[in-house]
Coordinates of C-alpha atoms in Angstrom, one line a residue:
M30 CA -1.1 2.7 -1.1
T31 CA -1.7 6.5 -1.7
E32 CA -2.4 8.6 -4.6
L33 CA -4.6 5.6 -6.1
D34 CA -5.8 7.9 -8.9
T35 CA -2.5 8.7 -10.2
R36 CA -0.2 5.6 -10.2
P37 CA -1.0 1.7 -10.4
A38 CA -0.5 -0.8 -7.7
A39 CA 2.9 -2.6 -7.5
R40 CA 2.8 -5.7 -9.6
T41 CA 3.3 -7.7 -6.2
D42 CA 0.3 -6.0 -4.8
V43 CA -2.0 -7.2 -7.4
D44 CA -0.6 -10.7 -7.9
D45 CA -1.2 -11.2 -4.2
L46 CA -4.8 -10.9 -5.0
V47 CA -5.2 -13.3 -7.9
R48 CA -4.1 -16.9 -8.4
H49 CA -4.8 -19.2 -11.4
D50 CA -7.8 -20.8 -10.0
R51 CA -8.6 -18.4 -6.9
V52 CA -8.9 -14.7 -6.0
R53 CA -9.1 -13.3 -2.5
G54 CA -12.5 -12.2 -1.2
S55 CA -11.3 -8.4 -0.9
V56 CA -11.3 -8.0 -4.5
Y57 CA -15.2 -7.5 -4.3
T58 CA -15.1 -5.3 -1.0
D59 CA -11.9 -3.5 -0.6
P60 CA -12.4 0.5 -1.5
E61 CA -8.9 0.7 -2.4
V62 CA -9.3 -2.0 -5.2
F63 CA -12.3 -0.4 -6.4
E64 CA -10.7 3.0 -6.7
L65 CA -7.7 1.3 -8.6
E66 CA -10.2 -0.2 -11.0
M67 CA -11.8 2.9 -11.7
E68 CA -8.5 4.4 -12.6
Q69 CA -6.8 1.4 -14.5
I70 CA -9.9 -0.1 -16.2
F71 CA -12.4 2.6 -16.5
R72 CA -10.3 5.8 -16.8
R73 CA -7.5 4.3 -19.0
G74 CA -9.2 1.5 -21.0
W75 CA -11.9 1.0 -23.4
V76 CA -15.6 1.2 -21.9
Y77 CA -18.8 0.7 -23.7
V78 CA -20.8 4.0 -23.9
G79 CA -23.7 3.4 -26.0
H80 CA -25.1 2.1 -29.4
E81 CA -25.4 4.5 -32.5
S82 CA -29.1 3.6 -32.9
E83 CA -29.8 5.4 -29.6
I84 CA -28.9 8.9 -31.2
P85 CA -29.8 8.5 -34.8
E86 CA -30.5 12.0 -35.5
P87 CA -28.4 15.1 -35.4
G88 CA -29.0 16.8 -31.9
D89 CA -29.8 13.3 -30.2
Y90 CA -28.0 12.6 -27.1
V91 CA -28.0 10.5 -23.9
T92 CA -26.2 11.0 -20.7
R93 CA -23.8 8.2 -19.1
R94 CA -20.8 7.7 -16.8
I95 CA -17.4 6.4 -17.3
G96 CA -15.7 5.6 -14.3
G97 CA -17.9 7.8 -12.2
Q98 CA -17.2 10.8 -14.8
P99 CA -20.4 12.3 -16.4
V100 CA -20.4 12.2 -20.3
I101 CA -22.7 13.0 -23.0
F102 CA -23.0 10.7 -25.9
T103 CA -24.4 12.8 -28.7
R104 CA -24.6 13.2 -32.4
G105 CA -23.7 16.6 -33.6
K106 CA -25.2 18.6 -36.3
D107 CA -22.6 17.5 -38.6
G108 CA -23.8 13.8 -38.0
E109 CA -20.6 12.9 -36.0
V110 CA -21.0 10.8 -33.0
R111 CA -19.0 12.2 -29.9
V112 CA -18.4 11.6 -26.3
L113 CA -18.0 14.9 -24.4
M114 CA -17.3 15.3 -20.8
N115 CA -20.6 16.6 -19.2
R116 CA -19.0 19.5 -17.4
C117 CA -19.3 23.2 -18.2
A118 CA -15.8 24.8 -19.1
H119 CA -16.7 27.8 -16.8
R120 CA -17.2 26.8 -13.3
G121 CA -17.6 23.0 -13.6
N122 CA -21.4 22.6 -13.2
R123 CA -23.0 19.4 -14.8
L124 CA -24.0 20.7 -18.0
C125 CA -26.8 18.3 -19.1
N126 CA -28.9 16.9 -16.4
A127 CA -31.4 15.1 -18.7
E128 CA -31.2 11.4 -19.5
A129 CA -31.9 11.8 -23.2
G130 CA -33.2 14.4 -25.7
N131 CA -32.6 16.2 -28.7
S132 CA -30.8 19.6 -28.7
T133 CA -28.3 21.5 -31.0
T134 CA -26.9 23.3 -28.0
F135 CA -26.4 22.8 -24.1
R136 CA -26.9 25.6 -21.8
C137 CA -25.4 25.7 -18.4
P138 CA -28.0 26.3 -15.8
Y139 CA -25.5 28.1 -13.5
H140 CA -24.5 31.0 -15.7
G141 CA -26.0 30.4 -18.9
W142 CA -22.8 29.5 -20.9
T143 CA -23.9 27.8 -24.0
F144 CA -22.2 25.0 -26.0
N145 CA -22.8 23.4 -29.5
N146 CA -23.4 19.8 -29.5
D147 CA -20.1 19.4 -31.0
G148 CA -18.7 20.8 -27.9
S149 CA -17.8 24.3 -28.9
L150 CA -18.7 27.5 -26.8
V151 CA -21.1 29.7 -28.6
G152 CA -22.6 31.9 -26.0
V153 CA -21.3 33.7 -22.8
P154 CA -23.9 36.1 -21.2
M155 CA -22.8 39.6 -20.4
R156 CA -19.5 39.0 -22.3
T157 CA -18.5 42.5 -21.9
G158 CA -17.5 41.9 -18.3
Y159 CA -14.6 39.8 -19.7
D160 CA -11.4 41.4 -21.0
K161 CA -10.3 41.3 -24.6
E162 CA -7.8 38.6 -23.9
F163 CA -10.3 36.2 -22.6
L164 CA -12.7 36.9 -25.5
A165 CA -10.0 36.2 -28.0
K166 CA -9.3 32.7 -26.4
R167 CA -12.9 31.8 -25.7
S168 CA -12.8 29.1 -28.6
E169 CA -10.5 27.2 -26.3
L170 CA -13.2 26.9 -23.8
S171 CA -15.0 23.9 -25.5
L172 CA -16.4 20.8 -23.7
A173 CA -13.5 18.3 -23.5
P174 CA -14.2 15.2 -25.5
T175 CA -13.2 11.8 -24.2
A176 CA -9.5 11.2 -25.3
R177 CA -10.4 8.4 -27.9
T178 CA -13.9 7.4 -29.3
D179 CA -14.2 4.4 -31.7
A180 CA -16.8 1.9 -32.8
Y181 CA -17.5 -1.6 -34.0
R182 CA -20.6 -2.1 -36.1
G183 CA -22.5 0.5 -34.2
F184 CA -21.3 -0.3 -30.7
V185 CA -19.5 2.8 -29.5
F186 CA -16.7 2.7 -26.9
A187 CA -14.7 5.5 -25.3
S188 CA -11.3 5.8 -23.4
L189 CA -10.5 8.7 -21.2
A190 CA -6.7 8.0 -21.8
A191 CA -4.9 9.4 -24.9
E192 CA -2.6 6.4 -25.4
G193 CA -3.2 2.7 -25.1
I194 CA -4.1 -0.2 -27.3
T195 CA -6.8 0.4 -30.3
L196 CA -10.4 -0.5 -29.9
A197 CA -9.7 -3.5 -32.3
E198 CA -6.9 -4.8 -30.2
H199 CA -9.1 -4.4 -27.0
L200 CA -12.0 -6.4 -28.8
G201 CA -10.0 -9.2 -30.0
R202 CA -12.1 -12.3 -30.6
S203 CA -15.1 -10.7 -29.0
T204 CA -16.2 -9.0 -32.5
K205 CA -17.1 -12.4 -33.5
A206 CA -20.1 -12.4 -30.9
I207 CA -21.1 -9.0 -32.2
D208 CA -21.0 -10.3 -35.9
R209 CA -23.2 -13.3 -34.7
L210 CA -25.8 -10.9 -33.2
L211 CA -25.9 -8.8 -36.3
A212 CA -26.2 -12.0 -38.5
L213 CA -29.7 -12.0 -37.2
S214 CA -30.6 -8.6 -38.8
P215 CA -31.5 -8.5 -42.4
D216 CA -29.5 -5.1 -42.8
G217 CA -27.0 -5.9 -40.1
T218 CA -28.2 -3.0 -37.7
L219 CA -29.8 -3.1 -34.4
D220 CA -32.2 -0.8 -32.7
L221 CA -31.5 -0.1 -28.9
R222 CA -34.3 2.6 -28.4
A223 CA -37.0 0.4 -26.5
G224 CA -35.6 2.0 -23.2
W225 CA -33.1 0.9 -20.6
M226 CA -34.3 -0.9 -17.4
K227 CA -32.2 -0.2 -14.4
H228 CA -31.4 -2.6 -11.6
Q229 CA -29.7 -1.8 -8.5
H230 CA -27.6 -4.8 -7.5
M231 CA -26.2 -4.6 -4.1
S232 CA -22.9 -6.2 -5.1
N233 CA -19.7 -5.7 -6.7
W234 CA -19.9 -4.9 -10.4
K235 CA -17.3 -8.0 -11.2
M236 CA -19.9 -10.3 -9.5
V237 CA -22.5 -9.1 -11.7
M238 CA -20.4 -9.6 -14.7
E239 CA -18.8 -13.0 -14.2
N240 CA -22.0 -14.1 -13.0
N241 CA -23.6 -13.8 -16.5
V242 CA -21.3 -16.3 -17.9
D243 CA -21.4 -18.8 -15.0
G244 CA -22.8 -22.0 -16.4
Y245 CA -22.7 -23.6 -13.0
H246 CA -25.4 -21.8 -11.1
A247 CA -28.4 -22.1 -13.3
L248 CA -29.8 -25.4 -11.9
F249 CA -29.7 -23.8 -8.3
T250 CA -30.1 -20.3 -8.6
H251 CA -32.8 -20.5 -11.2
E252 CA -34.1 -23.7 -10.3
S253 CA -37.9 -22.8 -10.4
V254 CA -37.3 -21.0 -13.7
Y255 CA -35.7 -23.9 -15.5
S256 CA -38.4 -26.2 -14.1
A257 CA -41.1 -24.4 -15.7
V258 CA -39.5 -23.9 -19.1
R259 CA -37.2 -27.1 -19.4
E260 CA -38.7 -27.9 -22.9
A261 CA -38.6 -24.3 -24.3
K262 CA -34.9 -24.2 -24.8
V263 CA -32.3 -27.0 -23.9
S264 CA -31.1 -28.9 -21.0
H265 CA -29.2 -27.1 -18.2
V266 CA -27.5 -30.2 -17.0
P267 CA -23.9 -29.8 -18.3
S268 CA -23.5 -33.7 -19.1
K269 CA -26.4 -33.8 -21.4
V270 CA -25.7 -30.9 -23.9
E271 CA -22.8 -29.8 -26.1
V272 CA -22.8 -26.4 -24.7
Y273 CA -19.3 -24.9 -23.9
V274 CA -17.7 -22.1 -21.9
R275 CA -14.9 -20.1 -23.4
D276 CA -12.1 -17.5 -22.3
L277 CA -11.8 -15.4 -25.6
G278 CA -8.7 -13.6 -24.1
Q279 CA -8.3 -10.2 -22.9
G280 CA -11.2 -10.3 -20.2
H281 CA -13.9 -11.6 -22.6
S282 CA -15.7 -14.8 -22.4
E283 CA -18.8 -16.7 -23.2
I284 CA -21.3 -19.6 -22.8
D285 CA -21.5 -20.9 -26.4
Y286 CA -24.7 -23.0 -27.3
S287 CA -24.0 -22.9 -31.1
A288 CA -22.8 -26.6 -31.0
E289 CA -26.1 -27.9 -29.2
Y290 CA -28.3 -25.8 -31.4
T291 CA -26.3 -27.0 -34.6
R292 CA -26.6 -30.6 -33.4
L293 CA -30.4 -30.3 -33.0
D294 CA -30.7 -28.5 -36.4
E295 CA -33.7 -26.7 -35.1
E296 CA -34.5 -23.0 -35.8
F297 CA -35.4 -20.5 -33.1
V298 CA -34.7 -23.0 -30.2
W299 CA -33.1 -19.8 -28.4
F300 CA -36.4 -17.9 -29.1
G301 CA -38.9 -20.3 -27.5
R302 CA -39.1 -22.3 -30.5
A303 CA -41.0 -19.9 -32.5
P304 CA -42.2 -21.3 -35.9
R305 CA -41.4 -19.6 -38.9
A306 CA -45.3 -19.1 -39.8
K307 CA -45.4 -16.7 -36.8
L308 CA -42.6 -14.6 -38.2
P309 CA -43.3 -14.4 -42.1
N310 CA -41.9 -11.0 -42.7
Y311 CA -38.8 -11.4 -40.8
V312 CA -38.2 -14.6 -42.5
A313 CA -38.7 -13.2 -45.9
S314 CA -36.5 -10.1 -45.1
M315 CA -33.6 -12.3 -44.0
E316 CA -33.8 -14.8 -46.8
R317 CA -34.1 -11.7 -49.3
A318 CA -30.9 -10.2 -47.6
H319 CA -28.8 -13.4 -46.8
G320 CA -30.2 -16.3 -48.8
P321 CA -32.1 -19.3 -47.6
E322 CA -28.9 -21.2 -46.4
D323 CA -27.3 -18.6 -44.3
T324 CA -30.5 -17.5 -43.0
H325 CA -31.3 -21.1 -41.6
S326 CA -28.0 -21.0 -40.2
A327 CA -28.6 -17.8 -38.4
F328 CA -31.9 -19.0 -37.0
V329 CA -30.3 -22.3 -35.7
V330 CA -27.3 -20.9 -34.2
G331 CA -28.9 -17.9 -32.7
P332 CA -27.4 -15.0 -30.9
P333 CA -24.4 -14.9 -28.7
H334 CA -24.1 -15.0 -24.8
T335 CA -20.9 -13.2 -24.4
L336 CA -19.3 -10.8 -22.0
I337 CA -17.1 -8.0 -23.3
F338 CA -14.6 -6.7 -20.9
P339 CA -15.2 -4.5 -18.8
N340 CA -18.9 -3.6 -19.0
L341 CA -20.8 -5.0 -21.9
F342 CA -22.8 -8.2 -21.9
L343 CA -24.6 -9.6 -25.1
A344 CA -27.1 -11.3 -23.4
E345 CA -28.4 -13.3 -26.4
M346 CA -31.3 -10.8 -27.7
N347 CA -30.8 -8.4 -24.9
I348 CA -27.9 -5.8 -24.2
M349 CA -26.6 -5.4 -20.6
M350 CA -24.2 -2.6 -19.6
V351 CA -22.8 -2.3 -16.1
E352 CA -21.9 0.8 -14.0
P353 CA -20.0 0.5 -11.0
I354 CA -21.1 2.7 -8.2
A355 CA -19.2 1.6 -5.1
P356 CA -17.6 -1.8 -4.0
G357 CA -20.9 -3.0 -3.0
E358 CA -23.2 -1.5 -5.3
T359 CA -23.7 -1.8 -9.1
I360 CA -26.4 -0.6 -11.6
A361 CA -27.2 -3.0 -14.6
Y362 CA -28.9 -1.3 -17.5
T363 CA -30.7 -3.8 -19.8
T364 CA -32.6 -3.4 -23.2
P365 CA -33.8 -5.9 -26.0
A366 CA -31.9 -6.1 -29.1
L367 CA -34.5 -5.1 -31.7
I368 CA -34.3 -5.5 -35.2
P369 CA -35.2 -2.5 -37.3
G370 CA -38.6 -2.7 -39.2
Q371 CA -39.5 -6.3 -37.8
D372 CA -42.4 -5.5 -35.7
E373 CA -43.8 -9.0 -35.4
L374 CA -40.3 -10.2 -34.1
N375 CA -39.7 -7.3 -31.9
G376 CA -43.2 -7.5 -30.1
R377 CA -42.2 -11.0 -29.0
M378 CA -38.8 -9.9 -28.1
L379 CA -40.1 -7.2 -25.8
R380 CA -42.5 -9.5 -23.8
R381 CA -39.5 -12.0 -23.4
T382 CA -37.2 -9.3 -22.3
E383 CA -39.9 -8.3 -19.7
G384 CA -40.3 -11.7 -18.5
A385 CA -36.5 -12.4 -18.1
M386 CA -35.0 -8.9 -17.2
G387 CA -37.9 -6.7 -16.2
P388 CA -38.7 -5.5 -12.7
A389 CA -40.3 -8.9 -11.8
G390 CA -38.2 -10.7 -14.2
F391 CA -37.5 -14.4 -13.5
L392 CA -33.7 -14.2 -14.4
I393 CA -32.5 -11.0 -13.2
A394 CA -34.3 -11.0 -9.9
D395 CA -32.7 -14.3 -9.1
D396 CA -29.1 -12.8 -9.9
G397 CA -29.7 -9.8 -7.9
E398 CA -30.6 -11.7 -4.8
I399 CA -27.9 -14.0 -5.3
G400 CA -25.2 -11.4 -5.8
A401 CA -26.5 -9.5 -2.6
R402 CA -26.1 -12.6 -0.7
N403 CA -22.5 -13.0 -2.0
Q404 CA -21.7 -9.6 -0.9
L405 CA -23.0 -10.2 2.5
G406 CA -21.2 -13.3 3.0
L407 CA -17.8 -11.7 1.8
A408 CA -18.3 -9.5 5.0
A409 CA -16.9 -12.7 6.8
Q410 CA -13.3 -12.3 5.9
K411 CA -12.3 -15.9 6.3
P412 CA -11.6 -18.1 4.7
D413 CA -9.2 -15.5 2.3
W414 CA -10.0 -17.1 -1.0
I415 CA -12.6 -17.5 -3.6
V416 CA -12.3 -20.8 -5.3
L417 CA -12.4 -20.9 -9.3
A418 CA -11.0 -24.4 -9.9
R419 CA -13.9 -26.1 -11.5
G420 CA -12.4 -27.5 -14.9
R421 CA -9.1 -26.1 -14.6
D422 CA -7.5 -29.5 -15.9
T423 CA -9.8 -29.8 -18.7
D424 CA -9.5 -26.5 -20.6
A425 CA -8.1 -26.9 -24.2
A426 CA -6.6 -24.0 -26.3
D427 CA -7.9 -23.8 -30.0
E428 CA -8.3 -20.9 -32.6
T429 CA -11.1 -19.5 -30.6
G430 CA -9.4 -19.2 -27.1
L431 CA -9.4 -21.3 -24.0
V432 CA -12.4 -23.8 -24.2
N433 CA -14.0 -26.1 -21.9
H434 CA -16.8 -28.6 -23.0
D435 CA -18.1 -28.6 -19.6
K436 CA -20.6 -25.8 -19.3
S437 CA -20.3 -25.6 -15.5
A438 CA -16.5 -25.0 -15.6
E439 CA -15.1 -21.8 -14.5
T440 CA -13.0 -21.0 -17.4
P441 CA -14.7 -17.7 -18.1
Q442 CA -14.1 -16.6 -14.4
R443 CA -10.4 -17.6 -14.6
G444 CA -9.8 -15.7 -17.9
W445 CA -11.6 -12.7 -16.4
W446 CA -9.2 -12.6 -13.4
A447 CA -6.1 -13.1 -15.2
H448 CA -6.9 -10.2 -17.4
W449 CA -8.0 -8.1 -14.4
A450 CA -4.7 -8.7 -12.7
E451 CA -2.9 -7.6 -16.1
V452 CA -4.7 -4.5 -16.2
L453 CA -4.5 -3.5 -12.6
G454 CA -0.9 -4.1 -12.6
G455 CA -0.2 -2.0 -15.5
R456 CA 0.9 -4.9 -17.6
F457 CA -1.7 -4.8 -20.5
N458 CA -2.0 -1.3 -22.0
T459 CA 1.5 -1.0 -22.4
R460 CA 1.7 -3.8 -25.0
S461 CA 0.2 -4.5 -28.3
T462 CA -1.9 -7.4 -29.3
T463 CA -3.7 -8.4 -32.6
P464 CA -7.2 -8.7 -33.1
D465 CA -7.1 -12.2 -32.8
G466 CA -5.8 -12.0 -29.2
E467 CA -2.2 -12.9 -30.1
T468 CA 0.5 -10.8 -28.4
R469 CA 3.0 -8.9 -30.6

């Protein structure tokens, strides 16, 4: 193929890479596949950019990348949240080089052109050097916004394509996972300002993402961890628990612990079995906001463990966003999902995040190493296929998606790859789907 940035692969090309229960190993290593993903998934579809709590005040901003393209996620003086392309409209210099800050304007370091944080051009040094025709049209030289920006309950997504399905259609059933997380907040909001830890994974971005909803590897990759904390949560032997895996449709998937937690009917199993007495202010705030019954239910069921295609992972009380760098390199950003005003809860949350996801974290370190080994193994080009057949005969469809009652089933991975093939083959964004995932 040529012109990978302007046209999708032929359907037969993509279909040759994916079967119902297997994918070719080259999907993780081929530079052409990677470039096609950047075009079809990250530059045409909806991509998670950030959370509104990261930019709470006018002038606040953070810088991110979408499919390799730099953007500024900012709140303007008018209070509106925007995603602007981080490129000076003059000579293309990257305008903002800080990771985060607060500013009413952005000044280009190359020639001093200055832009408001709504993107409008407000200053051109030595403007007498330009003719009247140029000066009359300088209002057209604003920072380019992303073609579309939308949000669901504080989670902000952007698309570089002007046309395509809506965010609601893209999110489909996955909104229920966001709702489940926010049910743990008295006012239904989160605070994602604790800081993002950055982990460089020497593996393909898809491997990082699909591993997050792989219920098969825990007893092996994380053997030392679960031997140490076996009593703190629930068993990780699939036959001993009511823990399901689910393909939610449209590439979204999850490991769902809610049935097991409900069976136990014990609060905070997911939070180290912390007793209510250790969190009195949080408990009181929740009961005032939601009532005793709904509060008990939220404390029992806990947060989601859900993948939102393509780059967002609700890792229970952590948020992860993934940025593809190259076929064999990915950056994973993680931060704790703090609850505004709940210091006693948040203090514990920070320590748990450090332990699991920090620089010496016992979970992400294991996953990073196993991903790197995967990428090294894929350098051997035979056999051709990666096998995803576990549980293929026991998947069952219901109103929540495609469910398997065996936690170790590869149902989430099969769902991911089916959607991936649709998007790369140009067969998804051209159709419309309802928020519950049904095709119109």
